[in-house]
Coordinates of N, CA, C and O in Angstrom, one line a residue:
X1 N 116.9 108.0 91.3 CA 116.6 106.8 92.1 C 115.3 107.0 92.8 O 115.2 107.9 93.6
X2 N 114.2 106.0 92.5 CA 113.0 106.2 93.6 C 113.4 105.8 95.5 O 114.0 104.7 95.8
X3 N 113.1 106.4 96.1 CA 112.9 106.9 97.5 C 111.6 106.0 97.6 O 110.5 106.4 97.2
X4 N 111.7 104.6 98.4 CA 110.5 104.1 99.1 C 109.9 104.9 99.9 O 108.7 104.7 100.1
X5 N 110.5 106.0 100.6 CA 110.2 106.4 101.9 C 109.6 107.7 101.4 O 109.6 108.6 102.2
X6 N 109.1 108.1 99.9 CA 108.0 109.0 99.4 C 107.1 109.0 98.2 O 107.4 108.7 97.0
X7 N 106.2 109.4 98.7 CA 105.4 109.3 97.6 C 105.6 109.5 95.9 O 105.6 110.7 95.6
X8 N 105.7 108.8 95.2 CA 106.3 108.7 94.2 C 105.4 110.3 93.2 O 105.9 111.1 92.6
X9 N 104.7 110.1 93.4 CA 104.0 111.8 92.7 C 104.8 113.0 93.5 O 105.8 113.4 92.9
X10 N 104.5 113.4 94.7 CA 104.8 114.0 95.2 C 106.1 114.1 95.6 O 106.8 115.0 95.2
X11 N 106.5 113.2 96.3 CA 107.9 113.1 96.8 C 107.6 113.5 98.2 O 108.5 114.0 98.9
X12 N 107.0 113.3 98.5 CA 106.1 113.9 100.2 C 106.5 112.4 100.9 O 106.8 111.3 100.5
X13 N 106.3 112.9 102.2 CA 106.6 111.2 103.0 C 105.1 110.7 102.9 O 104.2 111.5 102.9
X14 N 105.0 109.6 102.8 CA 103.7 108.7 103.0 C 102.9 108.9 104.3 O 103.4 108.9 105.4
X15 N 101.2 109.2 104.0 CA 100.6 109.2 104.9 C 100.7 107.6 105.4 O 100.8 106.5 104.9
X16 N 100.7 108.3 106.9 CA 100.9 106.7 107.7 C 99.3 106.6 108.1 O 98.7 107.6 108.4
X17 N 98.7 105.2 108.0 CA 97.4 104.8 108.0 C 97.7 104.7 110.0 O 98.7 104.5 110.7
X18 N 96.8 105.0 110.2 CA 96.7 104.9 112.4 C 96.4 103.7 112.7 O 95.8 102.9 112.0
X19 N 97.1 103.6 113.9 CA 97.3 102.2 113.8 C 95.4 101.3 114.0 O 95.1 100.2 113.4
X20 N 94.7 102.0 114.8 CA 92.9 101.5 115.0 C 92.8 101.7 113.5 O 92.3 100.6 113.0
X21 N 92.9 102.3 112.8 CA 92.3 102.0 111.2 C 92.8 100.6 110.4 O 92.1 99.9 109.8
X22 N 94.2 100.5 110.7 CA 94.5 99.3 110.1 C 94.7 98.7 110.9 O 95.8 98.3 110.8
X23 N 94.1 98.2 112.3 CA 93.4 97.2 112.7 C 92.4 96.6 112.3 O 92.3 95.5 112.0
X24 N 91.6 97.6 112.3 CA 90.3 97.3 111.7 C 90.2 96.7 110.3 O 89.4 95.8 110.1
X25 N 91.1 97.4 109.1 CA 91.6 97.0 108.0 C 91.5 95.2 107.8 O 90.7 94.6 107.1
X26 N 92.7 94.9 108.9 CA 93.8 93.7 108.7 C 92.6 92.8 109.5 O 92.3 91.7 109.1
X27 N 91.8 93.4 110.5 CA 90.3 92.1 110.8 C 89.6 91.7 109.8 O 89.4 90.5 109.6
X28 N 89.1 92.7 109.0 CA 88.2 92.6 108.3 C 88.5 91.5 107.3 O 87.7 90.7 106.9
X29 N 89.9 91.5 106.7 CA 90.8 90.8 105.9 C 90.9 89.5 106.1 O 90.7 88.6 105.3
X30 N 91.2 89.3 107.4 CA 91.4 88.4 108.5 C 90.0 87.1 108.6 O 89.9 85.8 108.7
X31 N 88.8 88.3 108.5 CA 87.7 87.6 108.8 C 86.9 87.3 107.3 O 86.0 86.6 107.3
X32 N 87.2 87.9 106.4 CA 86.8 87.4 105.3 C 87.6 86.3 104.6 O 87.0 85.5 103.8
X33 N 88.9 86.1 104.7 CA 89.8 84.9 104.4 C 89.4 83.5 105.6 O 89.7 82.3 105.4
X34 N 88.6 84.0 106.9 CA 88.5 82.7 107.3 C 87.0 81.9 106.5 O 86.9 80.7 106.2
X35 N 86.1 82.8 106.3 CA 85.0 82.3 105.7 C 85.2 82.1 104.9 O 84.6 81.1 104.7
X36 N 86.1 82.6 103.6 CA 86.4 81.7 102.4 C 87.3 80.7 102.4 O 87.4 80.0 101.4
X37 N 88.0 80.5 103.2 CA 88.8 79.1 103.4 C 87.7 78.3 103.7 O 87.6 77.4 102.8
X38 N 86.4 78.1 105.0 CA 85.5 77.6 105.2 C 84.4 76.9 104.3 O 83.8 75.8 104.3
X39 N 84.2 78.4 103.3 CA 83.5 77.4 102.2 C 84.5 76.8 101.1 O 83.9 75.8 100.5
X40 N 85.3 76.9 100.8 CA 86.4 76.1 99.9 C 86.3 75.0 101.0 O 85.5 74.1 100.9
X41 N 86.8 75.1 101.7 CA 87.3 73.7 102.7 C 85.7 72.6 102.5 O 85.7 71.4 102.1
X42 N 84.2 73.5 102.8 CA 83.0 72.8 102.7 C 82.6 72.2 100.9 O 82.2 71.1 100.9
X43 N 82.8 72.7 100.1 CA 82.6 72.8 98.9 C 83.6 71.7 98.5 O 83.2 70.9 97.6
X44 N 84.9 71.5 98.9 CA 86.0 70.0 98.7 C 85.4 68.7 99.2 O 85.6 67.6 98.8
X45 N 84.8 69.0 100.1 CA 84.1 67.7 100.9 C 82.6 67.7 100.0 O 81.7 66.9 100.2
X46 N 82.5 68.1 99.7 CA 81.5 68.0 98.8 C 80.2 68.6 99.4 O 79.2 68.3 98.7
X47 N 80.1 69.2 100.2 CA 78.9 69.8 101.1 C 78.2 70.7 101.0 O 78.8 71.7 100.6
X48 N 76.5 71.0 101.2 CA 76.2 72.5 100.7 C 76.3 73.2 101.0 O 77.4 73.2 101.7
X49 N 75.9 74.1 101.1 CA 77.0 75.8 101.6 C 75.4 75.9 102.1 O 74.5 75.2 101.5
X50 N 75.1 76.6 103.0 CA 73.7 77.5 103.7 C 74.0 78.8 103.6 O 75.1 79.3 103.6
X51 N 72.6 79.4 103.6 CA 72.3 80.6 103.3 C 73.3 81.4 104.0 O 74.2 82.2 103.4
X52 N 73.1 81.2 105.7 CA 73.9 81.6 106.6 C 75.4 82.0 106.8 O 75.7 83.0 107.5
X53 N 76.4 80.8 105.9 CA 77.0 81.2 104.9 C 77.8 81.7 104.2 O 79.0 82.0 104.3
X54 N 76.7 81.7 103.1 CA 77.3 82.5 102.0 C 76.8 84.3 102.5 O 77.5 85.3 102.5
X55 N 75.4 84.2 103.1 CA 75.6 85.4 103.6 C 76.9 86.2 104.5 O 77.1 87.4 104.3
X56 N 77.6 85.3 105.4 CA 78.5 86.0 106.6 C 79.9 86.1 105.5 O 81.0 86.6 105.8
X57 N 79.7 85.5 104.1 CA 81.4 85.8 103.3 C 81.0 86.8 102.6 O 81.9 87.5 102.2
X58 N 79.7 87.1 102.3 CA 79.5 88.0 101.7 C 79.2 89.8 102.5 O 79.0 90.9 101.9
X59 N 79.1 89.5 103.6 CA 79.3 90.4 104.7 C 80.9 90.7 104.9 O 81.6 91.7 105.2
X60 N 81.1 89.8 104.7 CA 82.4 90.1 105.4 C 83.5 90.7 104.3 O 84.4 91.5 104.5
X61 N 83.4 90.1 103.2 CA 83.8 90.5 101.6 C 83.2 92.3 101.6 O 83.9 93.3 101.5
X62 N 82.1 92.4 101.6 CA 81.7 93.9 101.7 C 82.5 95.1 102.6 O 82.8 96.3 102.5
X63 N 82.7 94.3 103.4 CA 83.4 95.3 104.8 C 84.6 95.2 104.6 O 85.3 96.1 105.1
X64 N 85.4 94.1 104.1 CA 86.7 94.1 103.6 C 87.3 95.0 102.3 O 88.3 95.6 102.4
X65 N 86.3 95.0 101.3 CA 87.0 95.8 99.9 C 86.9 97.2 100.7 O 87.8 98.0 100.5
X66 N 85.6 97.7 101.7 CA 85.4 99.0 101.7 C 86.3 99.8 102.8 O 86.4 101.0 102.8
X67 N 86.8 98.9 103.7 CA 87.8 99.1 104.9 C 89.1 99.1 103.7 O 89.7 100.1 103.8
X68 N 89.6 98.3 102.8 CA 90.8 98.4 101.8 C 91.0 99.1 101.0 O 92.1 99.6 100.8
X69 N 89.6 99.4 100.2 CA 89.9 100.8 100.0 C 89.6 102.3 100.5 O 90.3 103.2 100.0
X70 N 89.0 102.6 101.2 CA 89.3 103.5 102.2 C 91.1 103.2 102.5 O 91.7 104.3 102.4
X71 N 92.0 102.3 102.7 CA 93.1 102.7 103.4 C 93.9 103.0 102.2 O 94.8 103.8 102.5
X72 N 93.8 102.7 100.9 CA 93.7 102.9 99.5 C 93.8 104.1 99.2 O 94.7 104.6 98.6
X73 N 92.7 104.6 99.5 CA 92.7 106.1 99.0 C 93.2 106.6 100.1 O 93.9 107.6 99.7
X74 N 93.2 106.5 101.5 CA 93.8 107.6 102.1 C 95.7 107.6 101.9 O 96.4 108.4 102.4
X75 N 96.1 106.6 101.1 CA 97.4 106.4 101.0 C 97.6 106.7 99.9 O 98.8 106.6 99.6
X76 N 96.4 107.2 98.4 CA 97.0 107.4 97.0 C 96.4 108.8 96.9 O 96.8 109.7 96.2
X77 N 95.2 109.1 97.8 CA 94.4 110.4 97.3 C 95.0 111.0 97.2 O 96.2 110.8 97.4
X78 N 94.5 112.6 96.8 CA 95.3 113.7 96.7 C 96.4 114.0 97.0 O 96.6 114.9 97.8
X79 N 97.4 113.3 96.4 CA 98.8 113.3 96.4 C 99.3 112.7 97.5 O 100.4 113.0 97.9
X80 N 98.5 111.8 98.1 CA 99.5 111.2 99.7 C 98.7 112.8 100.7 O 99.0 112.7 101.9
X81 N 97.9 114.1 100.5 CA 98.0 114.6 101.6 C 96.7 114.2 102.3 O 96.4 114.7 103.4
X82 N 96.0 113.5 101.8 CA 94.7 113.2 102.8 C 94.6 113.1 104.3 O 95.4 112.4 104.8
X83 N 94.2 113.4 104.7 CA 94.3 112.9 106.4 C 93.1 111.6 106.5 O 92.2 111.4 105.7
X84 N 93.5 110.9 107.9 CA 92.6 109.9 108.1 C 91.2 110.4 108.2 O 90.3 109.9 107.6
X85 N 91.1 111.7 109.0 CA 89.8 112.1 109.9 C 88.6 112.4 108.3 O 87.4 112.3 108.2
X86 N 89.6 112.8 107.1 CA 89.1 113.3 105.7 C 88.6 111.9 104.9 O 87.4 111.8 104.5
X87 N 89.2 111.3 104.8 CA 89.3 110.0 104.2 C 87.8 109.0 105.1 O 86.8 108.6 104.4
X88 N 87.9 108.8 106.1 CA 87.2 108.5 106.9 C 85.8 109.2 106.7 O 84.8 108.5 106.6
X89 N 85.5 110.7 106.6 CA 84.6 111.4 106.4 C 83.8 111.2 104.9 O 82.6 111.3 104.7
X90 N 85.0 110.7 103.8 CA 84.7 110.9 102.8 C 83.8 109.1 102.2 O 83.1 108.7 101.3
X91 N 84.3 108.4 103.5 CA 83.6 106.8 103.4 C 82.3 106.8 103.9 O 81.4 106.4 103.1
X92 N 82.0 107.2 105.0 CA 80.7 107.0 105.8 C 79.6 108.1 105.3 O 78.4 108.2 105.8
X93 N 80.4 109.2 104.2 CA 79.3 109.8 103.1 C 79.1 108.7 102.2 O 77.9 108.6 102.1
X94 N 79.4 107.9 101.5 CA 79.7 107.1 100.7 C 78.5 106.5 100.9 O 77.4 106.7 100.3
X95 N 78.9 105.3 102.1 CA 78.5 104.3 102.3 C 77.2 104.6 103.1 O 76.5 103.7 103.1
X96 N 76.8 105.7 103.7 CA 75.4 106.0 104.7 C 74.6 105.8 103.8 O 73.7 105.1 104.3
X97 N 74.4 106.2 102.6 CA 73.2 106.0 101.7 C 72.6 104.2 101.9 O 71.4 103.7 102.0
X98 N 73.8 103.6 102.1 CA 73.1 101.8 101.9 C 72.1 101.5 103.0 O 71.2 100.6 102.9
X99 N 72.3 102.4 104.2 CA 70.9 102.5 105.0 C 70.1 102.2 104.5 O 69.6 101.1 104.5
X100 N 69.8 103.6 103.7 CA 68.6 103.8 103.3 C 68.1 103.1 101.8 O 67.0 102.8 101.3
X101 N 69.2 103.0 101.5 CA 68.6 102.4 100.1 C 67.6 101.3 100.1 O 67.9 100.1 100.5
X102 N 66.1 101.8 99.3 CA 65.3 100.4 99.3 C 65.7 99.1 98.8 O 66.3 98.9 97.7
X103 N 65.1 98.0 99.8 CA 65.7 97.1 99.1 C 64.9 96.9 97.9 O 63.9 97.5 97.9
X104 N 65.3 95.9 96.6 CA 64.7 95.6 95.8 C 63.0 94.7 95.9 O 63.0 93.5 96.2
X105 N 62.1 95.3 95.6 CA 60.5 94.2 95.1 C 60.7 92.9 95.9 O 61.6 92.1 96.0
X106 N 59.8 93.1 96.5 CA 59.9 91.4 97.2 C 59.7 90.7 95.9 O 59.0 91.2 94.9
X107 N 60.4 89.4 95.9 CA 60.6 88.8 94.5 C 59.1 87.8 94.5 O 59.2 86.9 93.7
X108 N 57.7 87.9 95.4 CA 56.7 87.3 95.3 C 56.1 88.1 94.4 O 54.9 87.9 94.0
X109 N 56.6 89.1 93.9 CA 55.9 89.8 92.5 C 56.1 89.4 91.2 O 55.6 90.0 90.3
X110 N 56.9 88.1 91.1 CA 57.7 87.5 90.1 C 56.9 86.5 89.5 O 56.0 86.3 90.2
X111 N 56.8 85.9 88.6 CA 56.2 85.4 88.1 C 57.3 83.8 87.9 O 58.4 83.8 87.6
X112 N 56.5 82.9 88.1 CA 57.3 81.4 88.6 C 57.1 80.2 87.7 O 57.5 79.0 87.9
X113 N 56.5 80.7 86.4 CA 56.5 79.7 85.2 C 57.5 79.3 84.4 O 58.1 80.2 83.8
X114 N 57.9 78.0 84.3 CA 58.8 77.5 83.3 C 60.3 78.4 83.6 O 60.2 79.5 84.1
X115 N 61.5 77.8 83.3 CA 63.0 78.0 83.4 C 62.9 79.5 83.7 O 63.4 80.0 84.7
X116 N 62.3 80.2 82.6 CA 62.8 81.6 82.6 C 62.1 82.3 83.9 O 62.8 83.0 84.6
X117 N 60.6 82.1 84.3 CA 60.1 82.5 85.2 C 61.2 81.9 86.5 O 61.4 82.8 87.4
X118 N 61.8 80.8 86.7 CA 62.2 80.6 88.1 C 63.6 81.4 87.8 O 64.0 81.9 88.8
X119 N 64.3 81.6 86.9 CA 65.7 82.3 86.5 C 64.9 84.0 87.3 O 65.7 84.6 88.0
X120 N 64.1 84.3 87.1 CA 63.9 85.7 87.2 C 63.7 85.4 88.8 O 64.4 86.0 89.6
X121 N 62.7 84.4 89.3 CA 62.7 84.6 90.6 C 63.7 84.5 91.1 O 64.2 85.5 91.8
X122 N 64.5 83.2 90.8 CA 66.3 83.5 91.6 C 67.0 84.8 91.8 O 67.5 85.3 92.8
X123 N 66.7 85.2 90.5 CA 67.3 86.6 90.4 C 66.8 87.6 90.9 O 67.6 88.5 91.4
X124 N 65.4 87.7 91.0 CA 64.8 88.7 92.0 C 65.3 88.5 93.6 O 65.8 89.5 94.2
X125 N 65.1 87.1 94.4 CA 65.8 87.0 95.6 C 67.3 87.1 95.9 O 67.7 87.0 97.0
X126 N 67.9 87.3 94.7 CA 69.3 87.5 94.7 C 69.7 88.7 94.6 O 70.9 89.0 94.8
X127 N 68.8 89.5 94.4 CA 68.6 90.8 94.1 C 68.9 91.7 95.5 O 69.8 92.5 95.9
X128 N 67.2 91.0 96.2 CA 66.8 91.3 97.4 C 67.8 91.2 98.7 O 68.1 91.9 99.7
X129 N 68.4 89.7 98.3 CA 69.3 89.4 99.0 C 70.7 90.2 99.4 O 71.0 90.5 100.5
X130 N 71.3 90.4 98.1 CA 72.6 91.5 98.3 C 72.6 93.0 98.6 O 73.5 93.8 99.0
X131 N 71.0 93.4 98.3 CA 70.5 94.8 98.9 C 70.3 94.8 100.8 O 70.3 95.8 101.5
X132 N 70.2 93.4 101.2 CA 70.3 93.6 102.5 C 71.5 93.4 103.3 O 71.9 93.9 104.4
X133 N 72.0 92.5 102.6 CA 73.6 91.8 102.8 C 74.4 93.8 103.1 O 74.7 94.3 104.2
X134 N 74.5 94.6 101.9 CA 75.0 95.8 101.7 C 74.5 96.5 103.1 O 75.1 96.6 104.1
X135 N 73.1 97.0 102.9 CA 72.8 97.1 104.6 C 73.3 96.9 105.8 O 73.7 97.5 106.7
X136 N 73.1 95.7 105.5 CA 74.1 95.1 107.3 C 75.6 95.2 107.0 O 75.9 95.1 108.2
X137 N 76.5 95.3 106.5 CA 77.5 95.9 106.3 C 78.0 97.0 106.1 O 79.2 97.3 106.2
X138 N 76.6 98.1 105.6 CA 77.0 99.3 106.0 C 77.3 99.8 107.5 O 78.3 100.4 108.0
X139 N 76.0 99.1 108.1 CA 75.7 99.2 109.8 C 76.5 98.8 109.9 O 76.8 99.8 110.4
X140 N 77.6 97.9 110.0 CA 78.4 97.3 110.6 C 80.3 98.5 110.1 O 81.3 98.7 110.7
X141 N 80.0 98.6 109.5 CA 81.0 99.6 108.2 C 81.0 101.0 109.2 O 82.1 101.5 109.7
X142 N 79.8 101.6 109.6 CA 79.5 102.7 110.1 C 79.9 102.4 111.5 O 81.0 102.6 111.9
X143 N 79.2 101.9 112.0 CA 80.0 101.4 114.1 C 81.0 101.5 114.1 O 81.5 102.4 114.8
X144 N 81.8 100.6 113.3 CA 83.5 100.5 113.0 C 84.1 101.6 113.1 O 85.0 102.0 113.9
X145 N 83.6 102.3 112.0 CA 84.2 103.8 111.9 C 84.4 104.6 113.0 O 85.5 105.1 113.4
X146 N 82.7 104.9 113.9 CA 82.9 105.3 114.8 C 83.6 105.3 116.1 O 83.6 106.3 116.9
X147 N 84.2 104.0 116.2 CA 84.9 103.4 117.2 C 86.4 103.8 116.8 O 87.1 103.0 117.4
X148 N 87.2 104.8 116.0 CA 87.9 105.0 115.3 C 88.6 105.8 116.8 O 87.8 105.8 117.7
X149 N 89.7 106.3 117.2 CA 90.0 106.9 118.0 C 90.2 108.4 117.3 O 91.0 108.6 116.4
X150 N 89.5 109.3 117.9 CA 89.3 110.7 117.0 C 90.9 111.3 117.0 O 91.4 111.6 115.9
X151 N 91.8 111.3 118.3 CA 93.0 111.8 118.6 C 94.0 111.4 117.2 O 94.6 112.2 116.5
X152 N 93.8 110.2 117.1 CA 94.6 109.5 116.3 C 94.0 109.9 114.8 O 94.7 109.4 113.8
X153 N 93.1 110.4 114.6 CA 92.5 110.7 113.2 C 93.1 112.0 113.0 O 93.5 112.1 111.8
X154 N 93.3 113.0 113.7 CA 93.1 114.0 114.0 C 94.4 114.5 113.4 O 94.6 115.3 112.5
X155 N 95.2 113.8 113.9 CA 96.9 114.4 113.3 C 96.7 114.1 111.9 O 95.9 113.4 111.3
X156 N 97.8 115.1 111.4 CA 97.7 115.3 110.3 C 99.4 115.2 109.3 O 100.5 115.6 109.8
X157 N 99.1 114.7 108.0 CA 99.7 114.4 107.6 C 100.8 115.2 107.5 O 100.6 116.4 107.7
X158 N 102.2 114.7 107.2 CA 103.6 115.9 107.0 C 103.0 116.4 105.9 O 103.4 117.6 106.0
X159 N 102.4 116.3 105.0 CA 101.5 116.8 103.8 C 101.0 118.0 103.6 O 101.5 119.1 103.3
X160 N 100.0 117.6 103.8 CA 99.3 118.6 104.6 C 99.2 119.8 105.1 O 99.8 119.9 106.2
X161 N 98.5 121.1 104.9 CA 98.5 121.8 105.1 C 98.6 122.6 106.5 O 97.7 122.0 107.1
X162 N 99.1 123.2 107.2 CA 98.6 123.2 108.8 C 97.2 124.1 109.1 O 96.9 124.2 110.2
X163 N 96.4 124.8 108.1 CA 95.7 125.5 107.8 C 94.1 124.3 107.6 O 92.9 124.6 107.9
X164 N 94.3 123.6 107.3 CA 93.1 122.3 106.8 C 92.3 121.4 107.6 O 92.9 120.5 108.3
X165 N 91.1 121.7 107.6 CA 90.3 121.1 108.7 C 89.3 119.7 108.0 O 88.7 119.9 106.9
X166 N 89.4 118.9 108.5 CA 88.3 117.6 108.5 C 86.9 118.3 107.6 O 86.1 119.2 108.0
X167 N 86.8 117.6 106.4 CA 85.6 117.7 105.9 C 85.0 116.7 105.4 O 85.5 115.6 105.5
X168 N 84.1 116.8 104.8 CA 83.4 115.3 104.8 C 83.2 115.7 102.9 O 82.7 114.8 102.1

């Protein structure tokens, strides 16, 4: 008979996600479901959507899959023993590169003749666009993190080694 109350690999109790992690989680969730009800709701009335937006669903969609899965893996990783403080360490390695990542060619390098030339410009600023979109949601992805309560990160799973320290 399966045991809800263990990890079906292991048979270990389930790491419990802290409660500021899946706050943060269930906001992000929270706030990406209100902006897509917003443009569904604008899009039925027949209305155009602005840049403004499609940008803040698309911010907020970014920060949502990466907040879900972060709680994802800290609940399937290595057998249920992950800790938050590990998991956590192992995201904001992840995700710090989108800082820096250049964004794509300003798309005024594009060339603007006939169908295929404006398909490529679209696509160049669409390009440009989600390379910064990624950015501001890293920055926004990273603060979050940090606001994380360290105490509560800190404990460690029934899992878990008592020998195992936070690494990134």
């Amino acid at each position: 008979m399966n045991n809800p109350q263990r990890h079906p690999a292991t048979g270990a109790p389930p790491v419990k996600v802290p409660a500021s992690l899946q706050a943060i989680t269930e906001q992000a969730q929270q706030t990406w479901q209100q902006h897509l009800d917003d443009i569904v709701r604008r899009l039925g009335r027949g209305e155009r959507l602005t840049a403004e937006q499609i940008y803040d669903t698309l911010h907020a969609q970014t920060l949502c899959i990466w907040w879900r899965l972060m709680a994802r893996h800290l609940e399937h990783a290595d057998g249920g023993g992950l800790r938050p403080a590990q998991a956590i360490a192992r995201f904001v390695s992840w995700i710090t590169p989108y800082l820096d990542n250049p964004t794509p060619p300003e798309p005024s390098q594009v060339g603007t003749r006939g169908q295929d030339g404006e398909l490529e410009l679209a696509l160049a600023h669409l390009d440009h666009s989600l390379a910064l979109i990624r950015q501001g949601a890293a920055r926004t992805f990273l603060a979050q993190a940090e606001t994380l309560e360290p105490a509560s990160l800190a404990e460690q799973s029934p899992s878990a080694s008592t020998g195992q320290e936070a690494t990134a």
